[in-house]
Coordinates of C-alpha atoms in Angstrom, one line a residue:
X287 CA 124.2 99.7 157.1
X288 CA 127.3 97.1 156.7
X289 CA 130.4 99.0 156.2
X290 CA 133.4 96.8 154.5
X291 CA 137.0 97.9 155.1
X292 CA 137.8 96.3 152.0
X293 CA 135.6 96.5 149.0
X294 CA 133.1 93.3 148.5
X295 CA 133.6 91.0 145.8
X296 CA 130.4 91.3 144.6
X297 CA 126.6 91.4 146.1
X298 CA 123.2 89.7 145.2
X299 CA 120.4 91.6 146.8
X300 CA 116.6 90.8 146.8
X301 CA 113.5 92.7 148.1
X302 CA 110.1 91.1 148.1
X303 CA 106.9 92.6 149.2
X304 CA 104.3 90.1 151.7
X305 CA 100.6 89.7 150.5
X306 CA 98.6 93.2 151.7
X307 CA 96.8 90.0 153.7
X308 CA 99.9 90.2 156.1
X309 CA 99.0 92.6 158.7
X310 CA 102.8 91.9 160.6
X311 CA 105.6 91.8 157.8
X312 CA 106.1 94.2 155.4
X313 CA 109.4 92.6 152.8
X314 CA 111.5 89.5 152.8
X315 CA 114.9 91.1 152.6
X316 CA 117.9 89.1 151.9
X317 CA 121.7 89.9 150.1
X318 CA 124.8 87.8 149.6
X319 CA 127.6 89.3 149.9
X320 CA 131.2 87.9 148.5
X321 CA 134.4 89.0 150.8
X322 CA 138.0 88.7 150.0
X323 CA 139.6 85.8 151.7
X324 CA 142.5 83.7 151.4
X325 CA 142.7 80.0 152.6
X326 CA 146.5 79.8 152.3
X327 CA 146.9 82.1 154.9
X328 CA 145.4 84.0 158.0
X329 CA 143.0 86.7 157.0
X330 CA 140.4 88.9 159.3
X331 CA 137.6 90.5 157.5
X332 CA 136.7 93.8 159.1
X333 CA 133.0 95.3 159.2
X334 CA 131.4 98.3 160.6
X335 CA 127.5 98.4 161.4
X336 CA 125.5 101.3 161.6
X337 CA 122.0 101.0 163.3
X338 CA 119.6 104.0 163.1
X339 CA 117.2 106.2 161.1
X340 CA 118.1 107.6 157.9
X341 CA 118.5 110.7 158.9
X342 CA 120.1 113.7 157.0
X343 CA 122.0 115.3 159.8
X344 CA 123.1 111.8 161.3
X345 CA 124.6 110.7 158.5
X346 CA 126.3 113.9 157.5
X347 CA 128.6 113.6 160.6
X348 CA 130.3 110.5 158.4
X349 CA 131.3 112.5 155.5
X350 CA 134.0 109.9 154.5
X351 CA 131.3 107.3 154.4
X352 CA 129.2 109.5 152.2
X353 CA 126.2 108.0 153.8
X354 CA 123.9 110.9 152.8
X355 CA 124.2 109.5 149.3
X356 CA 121.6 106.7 150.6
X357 CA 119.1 108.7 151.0
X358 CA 117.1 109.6 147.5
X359 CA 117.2 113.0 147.3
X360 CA 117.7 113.5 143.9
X361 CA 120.7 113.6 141.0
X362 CA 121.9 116.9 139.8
X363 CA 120.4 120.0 141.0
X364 CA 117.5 118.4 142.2
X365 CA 119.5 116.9 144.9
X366 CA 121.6 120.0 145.6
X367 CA 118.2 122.1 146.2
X368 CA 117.3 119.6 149.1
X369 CA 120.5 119.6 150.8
X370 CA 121.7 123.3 150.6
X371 CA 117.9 124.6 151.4
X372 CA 114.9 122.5 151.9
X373 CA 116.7 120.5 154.5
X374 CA 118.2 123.4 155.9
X375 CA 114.8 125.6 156.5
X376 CA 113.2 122.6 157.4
X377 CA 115.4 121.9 160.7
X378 CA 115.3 125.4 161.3
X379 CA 111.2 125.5 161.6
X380 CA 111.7 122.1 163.3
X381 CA 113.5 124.1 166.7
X382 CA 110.2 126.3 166.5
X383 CA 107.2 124.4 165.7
X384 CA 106.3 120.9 166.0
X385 CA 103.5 120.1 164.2
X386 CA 104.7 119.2 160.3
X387 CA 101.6 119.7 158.9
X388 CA 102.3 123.6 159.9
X389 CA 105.7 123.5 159.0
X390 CA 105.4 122.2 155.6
X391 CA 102.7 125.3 155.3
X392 CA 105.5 127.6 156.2
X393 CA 107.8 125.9 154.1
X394 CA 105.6 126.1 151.0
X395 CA 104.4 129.7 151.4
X396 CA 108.3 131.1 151.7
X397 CA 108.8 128.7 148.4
X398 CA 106.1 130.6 146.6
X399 CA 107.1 133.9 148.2
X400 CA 110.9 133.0 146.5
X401 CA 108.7 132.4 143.0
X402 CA 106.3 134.7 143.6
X403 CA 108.5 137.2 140.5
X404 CA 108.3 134.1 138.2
X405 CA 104.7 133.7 138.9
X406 CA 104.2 137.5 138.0
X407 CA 106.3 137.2 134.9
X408 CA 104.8 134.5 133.5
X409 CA 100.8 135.5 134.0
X410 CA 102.0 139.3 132.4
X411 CA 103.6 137.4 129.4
X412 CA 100.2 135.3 129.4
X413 CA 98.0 138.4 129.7
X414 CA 100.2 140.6 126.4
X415 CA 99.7 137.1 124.4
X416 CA 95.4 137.4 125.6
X417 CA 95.6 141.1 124.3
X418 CA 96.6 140.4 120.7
X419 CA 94.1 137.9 120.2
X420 CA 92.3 140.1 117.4
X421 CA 95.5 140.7 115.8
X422 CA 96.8 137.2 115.4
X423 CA 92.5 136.6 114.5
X424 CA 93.2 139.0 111.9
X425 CA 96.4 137.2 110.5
X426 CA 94.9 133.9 111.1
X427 CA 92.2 135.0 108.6
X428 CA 93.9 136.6 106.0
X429 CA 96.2 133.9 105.6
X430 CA 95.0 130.4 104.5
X431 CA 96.1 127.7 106.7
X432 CA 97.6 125.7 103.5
X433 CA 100.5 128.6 104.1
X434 CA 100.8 127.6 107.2
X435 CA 104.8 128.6 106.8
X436 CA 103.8 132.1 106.1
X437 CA 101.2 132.7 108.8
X438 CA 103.8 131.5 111.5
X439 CA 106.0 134.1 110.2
X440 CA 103.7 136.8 110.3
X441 CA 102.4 135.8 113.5
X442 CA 106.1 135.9 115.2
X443 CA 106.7 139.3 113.0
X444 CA 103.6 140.5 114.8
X445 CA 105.4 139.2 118.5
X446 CA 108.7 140.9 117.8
X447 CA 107.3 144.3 116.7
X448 CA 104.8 144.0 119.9
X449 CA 108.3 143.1 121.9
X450 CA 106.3 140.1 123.1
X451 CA 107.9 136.5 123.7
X452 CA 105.5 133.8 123.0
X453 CA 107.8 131.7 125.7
X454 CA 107.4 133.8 127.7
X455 CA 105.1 132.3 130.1
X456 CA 107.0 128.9 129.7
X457 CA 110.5 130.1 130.7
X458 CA 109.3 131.3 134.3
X459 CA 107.4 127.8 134.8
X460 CA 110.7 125.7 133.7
X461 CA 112.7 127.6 136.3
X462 CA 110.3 126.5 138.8
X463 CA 110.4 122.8 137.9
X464 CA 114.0 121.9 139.5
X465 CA 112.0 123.0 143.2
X466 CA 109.1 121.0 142.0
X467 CA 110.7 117.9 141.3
X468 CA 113.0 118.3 144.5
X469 CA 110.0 118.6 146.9
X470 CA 109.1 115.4 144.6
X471 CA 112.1 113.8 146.4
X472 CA 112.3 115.0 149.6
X473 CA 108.9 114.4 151.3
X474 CA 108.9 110.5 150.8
X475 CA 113.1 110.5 151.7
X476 CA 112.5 112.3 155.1
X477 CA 112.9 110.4 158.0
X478 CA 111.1 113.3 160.1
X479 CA 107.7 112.7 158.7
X480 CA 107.5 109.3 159.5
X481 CA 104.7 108.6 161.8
X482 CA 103.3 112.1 162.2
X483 CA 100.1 113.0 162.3
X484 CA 97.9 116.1 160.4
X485 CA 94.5 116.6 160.3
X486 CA 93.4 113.7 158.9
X487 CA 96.1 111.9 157.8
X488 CA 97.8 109.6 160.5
X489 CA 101.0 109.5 158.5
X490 CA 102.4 112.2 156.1
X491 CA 105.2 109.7 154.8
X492 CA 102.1 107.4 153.8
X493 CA 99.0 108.4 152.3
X494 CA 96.0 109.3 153.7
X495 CA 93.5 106.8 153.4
X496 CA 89.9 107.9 154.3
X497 CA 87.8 105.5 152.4
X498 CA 89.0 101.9 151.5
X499 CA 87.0 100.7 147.9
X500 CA 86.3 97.0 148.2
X501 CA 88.0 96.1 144.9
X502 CA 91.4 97.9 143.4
X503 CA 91.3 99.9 140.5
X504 CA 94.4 99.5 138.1
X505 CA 97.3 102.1 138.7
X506 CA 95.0 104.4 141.4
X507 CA 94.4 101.1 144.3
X508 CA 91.9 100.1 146.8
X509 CA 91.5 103.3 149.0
X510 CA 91.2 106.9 148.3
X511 CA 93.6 109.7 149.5
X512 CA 91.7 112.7 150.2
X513 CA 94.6 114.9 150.3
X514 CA 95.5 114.0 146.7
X515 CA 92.1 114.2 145.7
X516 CA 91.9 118.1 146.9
X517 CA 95.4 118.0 144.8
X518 CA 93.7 117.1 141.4
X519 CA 90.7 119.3 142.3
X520 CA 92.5 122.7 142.6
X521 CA 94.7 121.4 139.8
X522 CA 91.5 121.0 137.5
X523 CA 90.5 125.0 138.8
X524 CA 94.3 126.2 138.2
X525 CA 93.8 124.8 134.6
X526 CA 90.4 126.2 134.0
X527 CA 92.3 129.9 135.1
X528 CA 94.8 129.1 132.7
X529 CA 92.8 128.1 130.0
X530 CA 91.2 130.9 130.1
X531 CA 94.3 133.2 129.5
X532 CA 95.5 131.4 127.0
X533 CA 92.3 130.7 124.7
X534 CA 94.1 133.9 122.5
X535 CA 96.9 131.8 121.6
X536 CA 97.0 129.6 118.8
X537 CA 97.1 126.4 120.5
X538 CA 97.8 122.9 119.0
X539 CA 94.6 120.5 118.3
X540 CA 93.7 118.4 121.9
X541 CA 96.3 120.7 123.8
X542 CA 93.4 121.4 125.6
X543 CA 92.7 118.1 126.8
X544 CA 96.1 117.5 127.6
X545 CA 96.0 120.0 130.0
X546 CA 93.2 118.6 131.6
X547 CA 94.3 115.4 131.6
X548 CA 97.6 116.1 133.9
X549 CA 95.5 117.2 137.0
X550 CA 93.7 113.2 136.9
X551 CA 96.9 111.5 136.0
X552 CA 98.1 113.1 139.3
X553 CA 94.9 111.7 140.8
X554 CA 96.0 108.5 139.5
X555 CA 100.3 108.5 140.7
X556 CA 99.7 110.4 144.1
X557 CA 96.9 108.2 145.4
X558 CA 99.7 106.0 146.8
X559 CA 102.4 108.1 147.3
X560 CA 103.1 110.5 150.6
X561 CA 100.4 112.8 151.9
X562 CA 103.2 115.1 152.7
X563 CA 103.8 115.7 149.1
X564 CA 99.8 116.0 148.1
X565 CA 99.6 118.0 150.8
X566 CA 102.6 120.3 149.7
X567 CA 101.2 120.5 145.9
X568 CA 97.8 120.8 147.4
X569 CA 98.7 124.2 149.3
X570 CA 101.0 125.3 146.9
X571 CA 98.5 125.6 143.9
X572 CA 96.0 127.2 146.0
X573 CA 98.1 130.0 147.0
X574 CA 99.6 129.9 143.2
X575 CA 95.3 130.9 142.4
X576 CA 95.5 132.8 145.0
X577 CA 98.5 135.0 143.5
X578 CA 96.7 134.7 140.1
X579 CA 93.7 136.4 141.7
X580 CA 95.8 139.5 143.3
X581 CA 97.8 140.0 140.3
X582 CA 94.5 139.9 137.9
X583 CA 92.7 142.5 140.0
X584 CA 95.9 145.1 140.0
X585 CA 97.3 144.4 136.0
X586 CA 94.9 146.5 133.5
X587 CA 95.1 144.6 130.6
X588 CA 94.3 148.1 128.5
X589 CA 97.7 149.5 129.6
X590 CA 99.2 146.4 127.9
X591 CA 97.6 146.7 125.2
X592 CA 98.4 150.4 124.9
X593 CA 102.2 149.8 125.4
X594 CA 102.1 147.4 122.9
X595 CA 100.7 149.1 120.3
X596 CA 103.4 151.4 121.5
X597 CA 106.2 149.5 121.1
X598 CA 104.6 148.3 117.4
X599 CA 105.1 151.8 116.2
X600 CA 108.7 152.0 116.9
X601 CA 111.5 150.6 114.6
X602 CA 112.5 146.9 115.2
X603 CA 116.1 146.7 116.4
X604 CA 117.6 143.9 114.9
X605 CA 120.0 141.4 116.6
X606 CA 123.5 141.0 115.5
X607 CA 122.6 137.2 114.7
X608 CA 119.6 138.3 112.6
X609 CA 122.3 141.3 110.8
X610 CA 124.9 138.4 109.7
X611 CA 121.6 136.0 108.2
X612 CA 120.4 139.1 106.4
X613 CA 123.9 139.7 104.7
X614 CA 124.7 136.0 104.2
X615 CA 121.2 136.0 102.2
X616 CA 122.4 139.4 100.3
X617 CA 125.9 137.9 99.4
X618 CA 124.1 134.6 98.0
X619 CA 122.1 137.1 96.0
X620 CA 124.8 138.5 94.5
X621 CA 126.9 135.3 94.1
X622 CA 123.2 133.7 92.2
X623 CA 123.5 137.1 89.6
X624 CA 127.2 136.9 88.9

């Protein structure tokens, strides 16, 4: 890092890859770099260099360089998840265990543990949405589909007076994102990976190549990553589970295909990225099935249903927002007759 005591008066800087051919060189680097200087008189241009790994910790101890900033841990919250608790419970494991490969296992089955409520909450609003499949059969055939207006509304009447929210199962999964997206950032950022070895990948900053293909295949490349093939394959299962809780619903035309079709885009994007991170999604939706597994054998889908037909027969309370819609729809009336 070049430090400037005085700001630069501007900078041209260019990366460029070498030919995979070149075994020894990795990028052609170079930047221009303008400083302030006058002729007229006698001026010294002061620098600082900083020589070393990009490491969290290491840089934090210049916080009026802000050199943590360099690292590409995320904007917004994504960012503030890996410095205020990924980071932090990964040094922590680091003073106990040294092998990565274990710790990223511990650090992914105390992330599900933190989920684990959001994973519950989000299969039981799947499972009340499975058991009023007949019901919303029933409305689906009554009504045409040319009223396609009226049998949403009957279908949502039937989810309020069930006290069911069709979202849900989405709401718990969005919440779960921001951690997704930061372990997204962190794993090819961290300096600590670099180098080390699990199982069979010799790097976990790199990928894991176990076979190299003798031509390259657009947008997946010349070798195959096992660890993000097990990824996409337990992805593929995950979906299959879900499919299945969901086939009550009335889902949109190809939805189905779409979700299949994530799980071999992810093929396609993670061939080439870290095996940390393929490793990380890779253990964290098997013990996601896992969960799914546990909770199916111990939720009995008749009590659901029984408390829902429960809740059905009692009167619909009515929110203040709906109250104020009903009696601006009453004083139009009124206004249309006078």
């Amino acid at each position: 890092i070049l430090i400037a005591k005085n700001p630069f008066t501007g900078a041209s800087i260019s990366s460029n890859p070498y030919p995979e051919t070149d075994k020894t060189n990795l990028r052609d680097a170079e930047a221009k770099l303008g400083v302030p200087f006058d002729f007229k008189q006698s001026t010294k241009a002061e620098f600082n260099f900083f020589f070393g790994p990009n490491y969290f910790y290491t840089f934090n101890q210049y916080k009026d360089l802000a050199l943590t900033e360099l690292i590409p841990l995320g904007w917004g919250i994504f960012g503030w998840i890996n410095r205020y608790a990924v980071i932090p419970v990964f040094k922590f494991l680091e003073g106990f265990i040294g092998n990565y490969g274990i710790i990223i296992l511990i650090l992914t089955i105390l992330i599900k543990l933190i989920l684990f409520p959001f994973t519950y909450k989000s299969y039981m609003s799947t499972a009340k949405m499975k058991v009023l499949k007949p019901q919303i059969d029933e409305i689906n055939n009554k009504i045409p589909k040319e009223k396609a207006m009226e049998r949403q509304q009957a279908t949502m009447a039937l989810y309020k007076k069930a006290g069911v929210n069709p979202l849900g199962g989405c709401l718990p999964r969005l919440l779960q994102m921001p951690i997704l997206f930061a372990m997204f950032r962190f794993f090819p950022a961290s300096i600590e990976l670099r180098q080390e070895a699990f199982l069979w990948a010799d790097d976990l900053s790199s990928y894991d190549s176990i076979f190299s293909l003798p031509f390259n295949i657009p947008f997946y490349g010349s070798h195959v990553s096992l660890f993000c093939l097990l990824m996409s394959i337990v992805n593929i299962i995950y979906t299959r589970m879900n499919s299945e809780m969901t086939q009550s619903s009335n889902q949109m035309p190809g939805m189905k295909t779409m979700m299949y079709m994530m799980p071999v885009m992810f093929l396609f994007f993670f061939n080439s990225y870290a095996s940390g991170l393929s490793y990380y999604y890779f253990i964290s939706t098997v013990i996601t099935i896992g969960q799914t597994i546990i909770i199916r054998r111990f939720v009995d889908e008749d009590a659901i249903l029984m408390q829902i037909k429960a809740n059905q027969k009692k009167p619909v309370k009515k929110s203040k927002f709906a109250l104020r819609l009903e009696e601006m729809a009453r004083q139009q009336q009124q206004m249309k007759k006078k």
